Short mmCIF file of C-alpha atoms in Angstrom, two decimals:
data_model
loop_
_atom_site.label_atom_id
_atom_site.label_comp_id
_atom_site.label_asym_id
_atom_site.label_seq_id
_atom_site.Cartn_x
_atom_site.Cartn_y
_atom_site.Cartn_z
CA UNK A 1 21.34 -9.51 8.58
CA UNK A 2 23.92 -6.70 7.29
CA UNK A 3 23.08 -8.38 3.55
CA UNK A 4 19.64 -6.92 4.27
CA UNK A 5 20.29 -3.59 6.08
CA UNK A 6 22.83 -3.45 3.18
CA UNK A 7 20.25 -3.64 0.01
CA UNK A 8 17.37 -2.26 1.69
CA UNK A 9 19.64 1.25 2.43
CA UNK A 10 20.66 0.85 -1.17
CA UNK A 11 16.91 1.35 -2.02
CA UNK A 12 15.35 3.79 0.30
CA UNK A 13 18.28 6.60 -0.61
CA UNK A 14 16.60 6.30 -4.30
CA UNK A 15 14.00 8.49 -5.22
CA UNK A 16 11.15 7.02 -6.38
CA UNK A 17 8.34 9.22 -5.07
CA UNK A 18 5.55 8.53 -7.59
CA UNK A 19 3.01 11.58 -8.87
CA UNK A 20 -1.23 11.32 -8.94
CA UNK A 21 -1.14 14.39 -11.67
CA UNK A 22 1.18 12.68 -14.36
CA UNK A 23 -0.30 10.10 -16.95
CA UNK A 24 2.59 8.24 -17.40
CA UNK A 25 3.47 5.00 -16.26
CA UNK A 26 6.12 5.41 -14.38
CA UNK A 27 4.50 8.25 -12.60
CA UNK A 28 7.56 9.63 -12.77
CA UNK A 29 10.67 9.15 -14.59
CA UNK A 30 12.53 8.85 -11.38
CA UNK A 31 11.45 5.68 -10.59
CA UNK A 32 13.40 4.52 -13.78
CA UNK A 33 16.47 4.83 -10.96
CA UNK A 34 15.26 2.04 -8.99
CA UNK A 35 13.59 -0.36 -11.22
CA UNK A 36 17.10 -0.14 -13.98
CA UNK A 37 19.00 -1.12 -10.47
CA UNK A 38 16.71 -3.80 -9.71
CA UNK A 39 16.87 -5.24 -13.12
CA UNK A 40 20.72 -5.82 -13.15
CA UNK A 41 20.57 -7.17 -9.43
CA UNK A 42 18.30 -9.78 -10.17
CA UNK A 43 20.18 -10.93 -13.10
CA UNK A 44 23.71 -10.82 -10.75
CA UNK A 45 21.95 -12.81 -8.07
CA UNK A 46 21.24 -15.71 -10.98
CA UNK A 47 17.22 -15.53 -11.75
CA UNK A 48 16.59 -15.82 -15.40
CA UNK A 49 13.97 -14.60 -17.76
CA UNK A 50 14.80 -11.20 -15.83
CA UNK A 51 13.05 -8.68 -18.09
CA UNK A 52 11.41 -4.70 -17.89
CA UNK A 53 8.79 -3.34 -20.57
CA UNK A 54 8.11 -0.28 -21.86
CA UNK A 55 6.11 0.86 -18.33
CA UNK A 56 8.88 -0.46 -15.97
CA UNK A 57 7.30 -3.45 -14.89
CA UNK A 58 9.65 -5.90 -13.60
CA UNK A 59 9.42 -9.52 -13.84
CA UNK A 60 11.88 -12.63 -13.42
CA UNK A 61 11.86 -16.50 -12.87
CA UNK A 62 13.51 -18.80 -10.31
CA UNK A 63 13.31 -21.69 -12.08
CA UNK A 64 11.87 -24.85 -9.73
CA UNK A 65 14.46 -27.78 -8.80
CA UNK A 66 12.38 -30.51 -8.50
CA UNK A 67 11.37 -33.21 -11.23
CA UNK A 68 7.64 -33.11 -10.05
CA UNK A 69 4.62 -30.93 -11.09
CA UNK A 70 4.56 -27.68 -8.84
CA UNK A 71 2.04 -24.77 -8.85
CA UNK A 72 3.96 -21.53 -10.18
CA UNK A 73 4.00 -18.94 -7.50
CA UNK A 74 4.79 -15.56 -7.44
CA UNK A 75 5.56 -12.67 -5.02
CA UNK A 76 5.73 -8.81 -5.51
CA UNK A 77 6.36 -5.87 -4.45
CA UNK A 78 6.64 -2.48 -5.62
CA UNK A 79 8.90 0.51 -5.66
CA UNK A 80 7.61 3.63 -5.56
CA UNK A 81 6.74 5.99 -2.64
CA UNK A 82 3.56 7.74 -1.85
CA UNK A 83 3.74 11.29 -2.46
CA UNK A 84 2.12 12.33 0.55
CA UNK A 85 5.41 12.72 2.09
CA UNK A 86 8.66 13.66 0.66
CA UNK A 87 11.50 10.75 -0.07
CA UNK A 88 13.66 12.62 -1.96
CA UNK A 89 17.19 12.99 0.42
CA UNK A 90 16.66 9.71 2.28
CA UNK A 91 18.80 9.59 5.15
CA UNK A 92 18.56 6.17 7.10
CA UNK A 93 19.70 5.80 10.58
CA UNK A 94 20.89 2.79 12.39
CA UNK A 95 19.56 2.20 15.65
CA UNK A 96 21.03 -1.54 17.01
CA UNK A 97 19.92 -3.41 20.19
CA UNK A 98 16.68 -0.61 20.90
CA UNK A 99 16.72 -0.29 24.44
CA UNK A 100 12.78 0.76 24.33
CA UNK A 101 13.50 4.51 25.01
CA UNK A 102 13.20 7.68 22.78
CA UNK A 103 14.74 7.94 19.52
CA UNK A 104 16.15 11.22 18.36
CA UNK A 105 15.45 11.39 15.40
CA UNK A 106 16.49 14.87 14.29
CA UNK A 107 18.15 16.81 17.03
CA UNK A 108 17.86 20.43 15.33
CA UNK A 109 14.50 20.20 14.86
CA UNK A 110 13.27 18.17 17.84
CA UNK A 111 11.94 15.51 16.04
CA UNK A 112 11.26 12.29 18.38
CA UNK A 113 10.18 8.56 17.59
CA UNK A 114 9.29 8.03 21.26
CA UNK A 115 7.15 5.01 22.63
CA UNK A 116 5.20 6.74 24.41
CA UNK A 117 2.84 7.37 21.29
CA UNK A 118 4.22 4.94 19.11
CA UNK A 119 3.69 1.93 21.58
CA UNK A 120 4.46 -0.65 19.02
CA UNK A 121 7.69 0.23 19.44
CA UNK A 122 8.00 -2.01 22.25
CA UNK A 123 7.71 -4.82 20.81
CA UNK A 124 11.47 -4.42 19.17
CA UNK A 125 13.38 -4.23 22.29
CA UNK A 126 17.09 -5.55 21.50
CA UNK A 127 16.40 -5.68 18.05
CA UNK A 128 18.21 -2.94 14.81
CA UNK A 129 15.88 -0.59 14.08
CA UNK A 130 16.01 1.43 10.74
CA UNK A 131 14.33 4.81 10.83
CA UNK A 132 14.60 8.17 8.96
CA UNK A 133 16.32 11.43 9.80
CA UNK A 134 13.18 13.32 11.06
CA UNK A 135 12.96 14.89 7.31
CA UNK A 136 11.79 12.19 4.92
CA UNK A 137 9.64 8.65 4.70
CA UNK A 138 11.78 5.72 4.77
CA UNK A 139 10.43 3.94 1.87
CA UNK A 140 9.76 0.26 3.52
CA UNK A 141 6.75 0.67 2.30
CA UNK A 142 7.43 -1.00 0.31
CA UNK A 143 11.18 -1.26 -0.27
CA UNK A 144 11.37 -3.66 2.38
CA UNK A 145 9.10 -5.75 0.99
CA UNK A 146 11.52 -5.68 -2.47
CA UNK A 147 14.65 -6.74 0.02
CA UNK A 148 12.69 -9.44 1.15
CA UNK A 149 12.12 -10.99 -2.41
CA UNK A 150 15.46 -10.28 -3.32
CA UNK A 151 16.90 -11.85 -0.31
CA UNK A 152 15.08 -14.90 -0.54
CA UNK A 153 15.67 -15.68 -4.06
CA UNK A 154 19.25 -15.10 -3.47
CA UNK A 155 19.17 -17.68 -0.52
CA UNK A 156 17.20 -20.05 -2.40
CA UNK A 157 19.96 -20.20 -5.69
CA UNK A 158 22.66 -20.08 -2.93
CA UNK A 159 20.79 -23.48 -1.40
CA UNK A 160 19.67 -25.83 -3.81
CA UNK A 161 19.27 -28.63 -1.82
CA UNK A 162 15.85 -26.40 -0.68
CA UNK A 163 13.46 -27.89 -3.05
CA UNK A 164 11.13 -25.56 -4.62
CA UNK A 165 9.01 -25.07 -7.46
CA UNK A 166 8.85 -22.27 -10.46
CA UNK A 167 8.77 -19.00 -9.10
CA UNK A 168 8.04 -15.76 -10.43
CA UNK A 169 9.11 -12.12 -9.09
CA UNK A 170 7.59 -9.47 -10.11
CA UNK A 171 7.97 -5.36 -9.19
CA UNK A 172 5.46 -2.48 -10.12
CA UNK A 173 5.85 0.93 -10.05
CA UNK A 174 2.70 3.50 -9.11
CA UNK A 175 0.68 1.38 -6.47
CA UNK A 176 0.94 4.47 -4.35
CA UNK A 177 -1.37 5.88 -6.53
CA UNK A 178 -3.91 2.75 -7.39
CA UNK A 179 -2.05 2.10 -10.80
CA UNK A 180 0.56 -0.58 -9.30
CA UNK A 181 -1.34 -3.56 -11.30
CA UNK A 182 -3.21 -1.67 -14.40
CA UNK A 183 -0.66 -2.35 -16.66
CA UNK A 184 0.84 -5.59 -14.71
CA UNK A 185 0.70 -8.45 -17.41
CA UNK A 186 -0.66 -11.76 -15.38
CA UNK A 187 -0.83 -13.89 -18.80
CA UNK A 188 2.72 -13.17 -19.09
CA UNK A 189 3.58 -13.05 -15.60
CA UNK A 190 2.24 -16.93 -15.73
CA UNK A 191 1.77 -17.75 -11.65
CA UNK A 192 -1.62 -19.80 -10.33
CA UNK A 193 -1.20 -17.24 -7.34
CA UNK A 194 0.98 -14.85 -5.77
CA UNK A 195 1.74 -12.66 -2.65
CA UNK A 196 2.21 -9.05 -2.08
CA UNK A 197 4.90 -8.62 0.54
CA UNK A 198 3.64 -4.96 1.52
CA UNK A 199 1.95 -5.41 4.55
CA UNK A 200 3.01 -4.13 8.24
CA UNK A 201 3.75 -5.48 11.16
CA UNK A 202 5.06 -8.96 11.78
CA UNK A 203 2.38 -11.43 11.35
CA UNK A 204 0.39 -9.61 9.02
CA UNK A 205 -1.50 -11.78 6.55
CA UNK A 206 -5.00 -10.15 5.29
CA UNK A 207 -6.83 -11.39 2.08
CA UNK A 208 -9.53 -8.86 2.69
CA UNK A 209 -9.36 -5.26 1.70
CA UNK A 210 -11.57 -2.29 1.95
CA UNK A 211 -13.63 -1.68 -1.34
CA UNK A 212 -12.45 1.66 -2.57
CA UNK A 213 -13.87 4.22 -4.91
CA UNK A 214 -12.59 8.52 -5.19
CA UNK A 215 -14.94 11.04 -5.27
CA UNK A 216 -14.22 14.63 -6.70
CA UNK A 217 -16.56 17.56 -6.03
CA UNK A 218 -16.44 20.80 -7.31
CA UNK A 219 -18.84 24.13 -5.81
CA UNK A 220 -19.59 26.92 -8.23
CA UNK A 221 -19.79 30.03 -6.71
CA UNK A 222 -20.48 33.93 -7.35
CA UNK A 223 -18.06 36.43 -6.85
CA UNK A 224 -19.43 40.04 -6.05
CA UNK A 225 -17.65 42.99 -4.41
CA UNK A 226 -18.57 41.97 -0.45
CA UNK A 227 -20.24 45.55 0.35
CA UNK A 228 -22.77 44.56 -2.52
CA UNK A 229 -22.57 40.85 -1.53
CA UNK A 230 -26.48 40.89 0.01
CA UNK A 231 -28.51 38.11 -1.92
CA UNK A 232 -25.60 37.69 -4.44
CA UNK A 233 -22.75 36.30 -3.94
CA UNK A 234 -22.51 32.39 -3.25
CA UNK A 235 -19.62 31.95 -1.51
CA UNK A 236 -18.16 27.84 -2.99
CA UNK A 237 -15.79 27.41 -0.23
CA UNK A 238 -18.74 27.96 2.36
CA UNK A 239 -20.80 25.54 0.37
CA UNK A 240 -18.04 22.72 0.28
CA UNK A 241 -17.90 23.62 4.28
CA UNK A 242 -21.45 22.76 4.34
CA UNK A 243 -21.13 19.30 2.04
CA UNK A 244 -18.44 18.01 4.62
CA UNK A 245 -20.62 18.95 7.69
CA UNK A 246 -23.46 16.67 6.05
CA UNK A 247 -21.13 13.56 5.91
CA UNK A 248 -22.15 10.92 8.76
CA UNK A 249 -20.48 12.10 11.80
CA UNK A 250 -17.41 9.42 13.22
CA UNK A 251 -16.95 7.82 10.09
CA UNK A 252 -13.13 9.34 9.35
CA UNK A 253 -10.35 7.30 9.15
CA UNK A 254 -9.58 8.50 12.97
CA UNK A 255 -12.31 7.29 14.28
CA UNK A 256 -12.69 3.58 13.38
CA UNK A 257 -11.41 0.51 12.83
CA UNK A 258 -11.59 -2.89 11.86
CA UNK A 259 -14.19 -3.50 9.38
CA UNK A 260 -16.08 0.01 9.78
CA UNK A 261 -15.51 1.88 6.87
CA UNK A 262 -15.32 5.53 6.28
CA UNK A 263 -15.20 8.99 4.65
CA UNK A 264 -11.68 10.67 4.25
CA UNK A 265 -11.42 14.36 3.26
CA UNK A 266 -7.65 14.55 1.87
CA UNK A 267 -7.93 17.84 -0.23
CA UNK A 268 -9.68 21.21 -0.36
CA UNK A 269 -8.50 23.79 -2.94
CA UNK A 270 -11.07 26.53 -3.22
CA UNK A 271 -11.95 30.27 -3.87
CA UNK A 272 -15.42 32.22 -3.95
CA UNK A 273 -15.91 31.12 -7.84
CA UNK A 274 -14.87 27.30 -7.64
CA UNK A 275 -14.03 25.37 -4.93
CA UNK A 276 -12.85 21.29 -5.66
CA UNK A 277 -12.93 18.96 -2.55
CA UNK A 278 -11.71 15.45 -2.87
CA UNK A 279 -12.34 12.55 -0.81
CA UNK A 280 -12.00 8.68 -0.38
CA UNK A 281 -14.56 6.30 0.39
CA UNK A 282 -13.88 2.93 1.91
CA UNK A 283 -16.12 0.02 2.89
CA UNK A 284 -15.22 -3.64 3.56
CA UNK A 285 -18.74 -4.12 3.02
CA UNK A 286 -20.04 -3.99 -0.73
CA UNK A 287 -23.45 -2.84 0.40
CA UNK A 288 -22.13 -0.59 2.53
CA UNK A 289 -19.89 0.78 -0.01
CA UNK A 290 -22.50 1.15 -2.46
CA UNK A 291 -24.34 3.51 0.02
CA UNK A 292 -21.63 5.51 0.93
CA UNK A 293 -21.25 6.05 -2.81
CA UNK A 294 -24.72 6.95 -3.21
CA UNK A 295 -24.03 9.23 0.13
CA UNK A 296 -22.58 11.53 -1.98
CA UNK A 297 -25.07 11.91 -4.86
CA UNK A 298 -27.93 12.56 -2.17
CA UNK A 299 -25.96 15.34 -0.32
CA UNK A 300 -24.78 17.00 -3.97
CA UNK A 301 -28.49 16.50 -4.77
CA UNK A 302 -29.43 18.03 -2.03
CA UNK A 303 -27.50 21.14 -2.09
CA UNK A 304 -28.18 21.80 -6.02
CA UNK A 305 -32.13 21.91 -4.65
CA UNK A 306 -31.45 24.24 -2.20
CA UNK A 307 -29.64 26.89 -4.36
CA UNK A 308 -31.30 26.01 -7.81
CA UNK A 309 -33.52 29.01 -7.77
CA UNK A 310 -30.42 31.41 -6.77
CA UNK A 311 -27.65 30.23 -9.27
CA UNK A 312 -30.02 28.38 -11.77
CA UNK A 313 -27.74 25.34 -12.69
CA UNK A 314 -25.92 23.07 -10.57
CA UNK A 315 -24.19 24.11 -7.82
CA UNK A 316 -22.39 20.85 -6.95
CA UNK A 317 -21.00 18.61 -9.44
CA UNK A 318 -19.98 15.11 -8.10
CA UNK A 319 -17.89 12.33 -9.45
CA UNK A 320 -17.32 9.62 -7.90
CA UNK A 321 -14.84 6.39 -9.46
CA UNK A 322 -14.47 3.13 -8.02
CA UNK A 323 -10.46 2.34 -7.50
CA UNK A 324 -10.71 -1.28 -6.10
CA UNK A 325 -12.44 -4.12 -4.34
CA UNK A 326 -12.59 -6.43 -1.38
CA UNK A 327 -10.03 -9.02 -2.63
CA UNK A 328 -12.02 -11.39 -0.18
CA UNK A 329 -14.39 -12.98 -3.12
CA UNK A 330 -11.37 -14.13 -5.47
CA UNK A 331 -9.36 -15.42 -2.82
CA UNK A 332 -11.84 -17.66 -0.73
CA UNK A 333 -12.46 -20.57 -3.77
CA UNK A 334 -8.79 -20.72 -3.02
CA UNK A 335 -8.03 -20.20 0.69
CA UNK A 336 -5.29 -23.06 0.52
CA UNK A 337 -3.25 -20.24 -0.66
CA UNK A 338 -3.81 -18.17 2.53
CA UNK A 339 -3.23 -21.42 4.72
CA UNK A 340 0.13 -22.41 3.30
CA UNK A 341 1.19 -18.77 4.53
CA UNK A 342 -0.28 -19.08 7.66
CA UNK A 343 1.30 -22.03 8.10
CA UNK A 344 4.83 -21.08 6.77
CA UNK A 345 4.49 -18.25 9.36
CA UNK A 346 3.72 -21.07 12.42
CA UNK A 347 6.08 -23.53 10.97
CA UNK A 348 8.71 -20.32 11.80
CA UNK A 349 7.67 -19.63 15.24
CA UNK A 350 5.58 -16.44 13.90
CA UNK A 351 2.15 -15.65 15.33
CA UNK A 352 0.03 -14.89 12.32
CA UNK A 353 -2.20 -12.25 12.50
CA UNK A 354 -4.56 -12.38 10.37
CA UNK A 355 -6.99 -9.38 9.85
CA UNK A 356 -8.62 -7.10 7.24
CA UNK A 357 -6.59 -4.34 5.42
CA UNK A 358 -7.69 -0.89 5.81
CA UNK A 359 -6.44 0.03 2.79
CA UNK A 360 -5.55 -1.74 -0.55
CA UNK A 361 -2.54 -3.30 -2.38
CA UNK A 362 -1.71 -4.48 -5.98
CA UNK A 363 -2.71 -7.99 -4.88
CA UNK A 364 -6.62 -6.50 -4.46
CA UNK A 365 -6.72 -5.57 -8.42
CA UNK A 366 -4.27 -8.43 -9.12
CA UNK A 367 -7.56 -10.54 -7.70
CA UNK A 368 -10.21 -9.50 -9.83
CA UNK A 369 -6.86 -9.70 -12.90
CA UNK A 370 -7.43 -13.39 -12.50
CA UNK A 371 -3.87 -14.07 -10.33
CA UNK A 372 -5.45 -14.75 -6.13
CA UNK A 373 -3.04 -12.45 -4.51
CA UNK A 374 -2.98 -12.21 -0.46
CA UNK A 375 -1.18 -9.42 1.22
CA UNK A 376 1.82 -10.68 3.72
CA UNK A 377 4.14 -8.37 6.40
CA UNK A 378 6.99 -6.45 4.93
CA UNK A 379 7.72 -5.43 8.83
CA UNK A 380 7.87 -1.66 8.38
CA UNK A 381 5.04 0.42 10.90
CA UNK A 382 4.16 4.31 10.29
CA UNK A 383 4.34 4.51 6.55
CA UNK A 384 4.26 7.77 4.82
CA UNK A 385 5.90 10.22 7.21
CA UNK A 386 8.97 10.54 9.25
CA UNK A 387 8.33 8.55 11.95
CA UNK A 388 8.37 5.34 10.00
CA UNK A 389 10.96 2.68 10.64
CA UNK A 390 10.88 -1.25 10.26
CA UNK A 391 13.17 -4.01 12.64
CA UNK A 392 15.35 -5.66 10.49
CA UNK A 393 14.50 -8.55 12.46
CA UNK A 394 11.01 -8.34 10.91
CA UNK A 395 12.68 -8.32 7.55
CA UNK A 396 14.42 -11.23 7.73
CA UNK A 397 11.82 -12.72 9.28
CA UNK A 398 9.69 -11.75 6.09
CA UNK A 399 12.37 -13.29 4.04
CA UNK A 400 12.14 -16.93 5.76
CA UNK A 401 8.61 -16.91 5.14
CA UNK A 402 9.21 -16.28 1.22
CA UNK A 403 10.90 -18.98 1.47
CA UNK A 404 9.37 -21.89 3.68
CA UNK A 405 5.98 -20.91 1.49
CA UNK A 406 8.02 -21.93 -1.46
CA UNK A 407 9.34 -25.42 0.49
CA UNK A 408 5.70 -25.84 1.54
CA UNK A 409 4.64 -25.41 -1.93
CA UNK A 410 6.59 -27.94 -3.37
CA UNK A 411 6.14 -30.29 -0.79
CA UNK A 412 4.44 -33.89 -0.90
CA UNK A 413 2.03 -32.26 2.08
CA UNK A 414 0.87 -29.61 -0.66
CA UNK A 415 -2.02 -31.78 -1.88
CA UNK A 416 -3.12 -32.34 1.51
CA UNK A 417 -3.28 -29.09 2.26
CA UNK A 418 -5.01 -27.88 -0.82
#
């Protein structure tokens, strides 16, 4: 286990926080740290055709050691952070054998992991326990799910005599920001299928996703001195107050679950003259999506009728842009793909638990790109702020599972199962 609290500490302390406002790919030239790091490791552990291009995506082979024909497989992961939360200044702590208590996690400033509100905690009693200094993320989402790959590729060239087919790695950077797989070559990359290790808790496997889409609305306002304000000024930021109290009450992300989707409000910016709200709409269903989507025109519509006479143009402009969808479709005419996982997982004394993400990963877009891609655990829980942490247990766990899927797939019961 110290090989893996080793590499995945050697990670997290990177920078790779990626940015929504650049048009770059990388995001951010930052993440050049990590993926330049990556690219000699995976060469030094012995996979071959180890190469980078010109956006820093990452791909390499392990190729397969047996003499029949094996489906090539692939798993990935990427490297950058979300930026909703700082990782600059990563400062891991060690916490071994977790007596199920409250973690300090930064004394000076009172900062507490407790189990009280965390409850999952619990479940990692006696087991190490990496978390953050109080200040930053962590970064096992989804750096953990990098050590993982790694780790099992290392184990598999360490252990020949574990038969395996071709397989392919492959690291992106920017999937905190829904570009992970735009630029991710799947001709080239060259796998039947593949799995994102970037999921949660351990047991995760999901091969459905919400159905996402980003909608941007900007107020136009009036600005008049306020003493002379009577039947003149429009005040946007009053108006945008007035759009959000018109979205369907108990659909935000804290108030459901499961498969109920939802409206999130993630950023207001505003003043009298212009005020630009931006929100997220999610949906597992695709009817349901497209009528949250339409949601938005009628309520924009519906405001620009109510002050057309006053300002004489429109008062609310809405755009709304579809990110992703439901990976569910492309992976069904293949589900083998989920069941050799599933059964890895069993075959290792894991309880799957398999369940709809409320969210998305590469493997959603890597779908609809033509290369099937379900989502499995990484181990890490509370991603994006300081109170996130991940059992290393739960990575090496991860890691075994990399590679029984690969025994499994080059096994004679393959066939059967497909």
């Amino acid at each position: 286990m110290q090989n893996i609290i080793d590499r995945f500490i050697s990670y997290v302390i990177i920078d790779t926080e990626s940015d929504p406002n650049s048009t770059t790919t990388p995001s951010t030239e930052k993440q050049w740290d990590l993926a330049n790091k990556l690219v000699e490791e995976l060469k030094s552990i012995g996979l071959e055709e180890v190469t980078i291009d010109e956006n820093a995506y990452i791909m390499a082979t392990l190729p397969s050691n047996v003499s029949h024909d094996v489906p090539t497989i692939g798993f990935v992961s990427h490297f950058d952070t979300t930026p909703d939360f700082t990782g600059a200044n990563v400062n891991p702590q060690i916490v071994k054998n977790y007596d199920g208590n409250d973690i300090v996690l930064n004394k000076n400033q009172n900062i507490i992991l407790s189990p009280k509100y965390f409850k999952d905690l619990l479940l990692y009693k006696g087991q190490t326990l990496i978390t953050t200094d109080g200040l930053t993320l962590l970064g096992a989402d989804d750096k953990a799910g990098i050590t993982e790959i790694v780790t099992a590729m290392e184990y598999l060239i360490k252990n020949p005599d574990i038969k395996h087919g071709k397989i392919r790695v492959g690291f992106t950077p920017d999937e905190e920001i829904g570009r992970g797989a735009h630029k991710f070559d799947v001709k080239k990359f060259g796998a039947q299928w593949a799995y994102t290790m970037d999921g949660s808790q351990i047991g995760e496997l999901e091969y459905e996703n919400f159905n996402a889409a980003g909608a941007k609305i900007t107020f136009k306002g009036k600005s008049v001195h306020p003493g002379y304000a009577k039947g003149k000024m429009i005040n946007s930021m009053l108006i945008a107050n007035d759009f959000i109290n018109q979205l369907p009450k108990g659909e935000t992300p804290q108030e459901t679950k499961g498969y109920e989707g939802f409206f999130h409000v993630h950023h207001l910016n505003g003043s009298i003259e212009e005020t630009v709200l931006e929100l997220i709409i999610r949906d597992h269903s695709a009817s349901k999506f497209k009528k949250r989507k339409e949601t938005i025109h009628k309520i924009a519509k519906k405001i620009n009728k109510q002050y057309a006479k006053q300002f004489g143009e429109d008062i609310c402009i809405a755009e709304v842009k579809d990110q992703y969808y439901n990976m569910k479709e492309k992976v069904m005419p293949v589900k083998y793909i989920v069941d050799i996982a599933e059964k890895a997982m069993r075959e290792l004394g894991i309880k799957p638990l398999i369940k709809p993400i409320r969210g998305g990963t590469d493997g959603s877009q890597l779908s609809y790109m033509g290369l099937p891609c379900p989502n499995i655990f990484a181990g890490g829980h509370n991603f994006h702020g300081k109170y996130e942490y991940v059992p290393v247990e739960s990575m090496q766990k991860a890691t075994e599972v990399i590679v029984k899927i690969a025994q499994l797939t080059a096994s004679s019961d393959f066939s059967k199962q497909k």
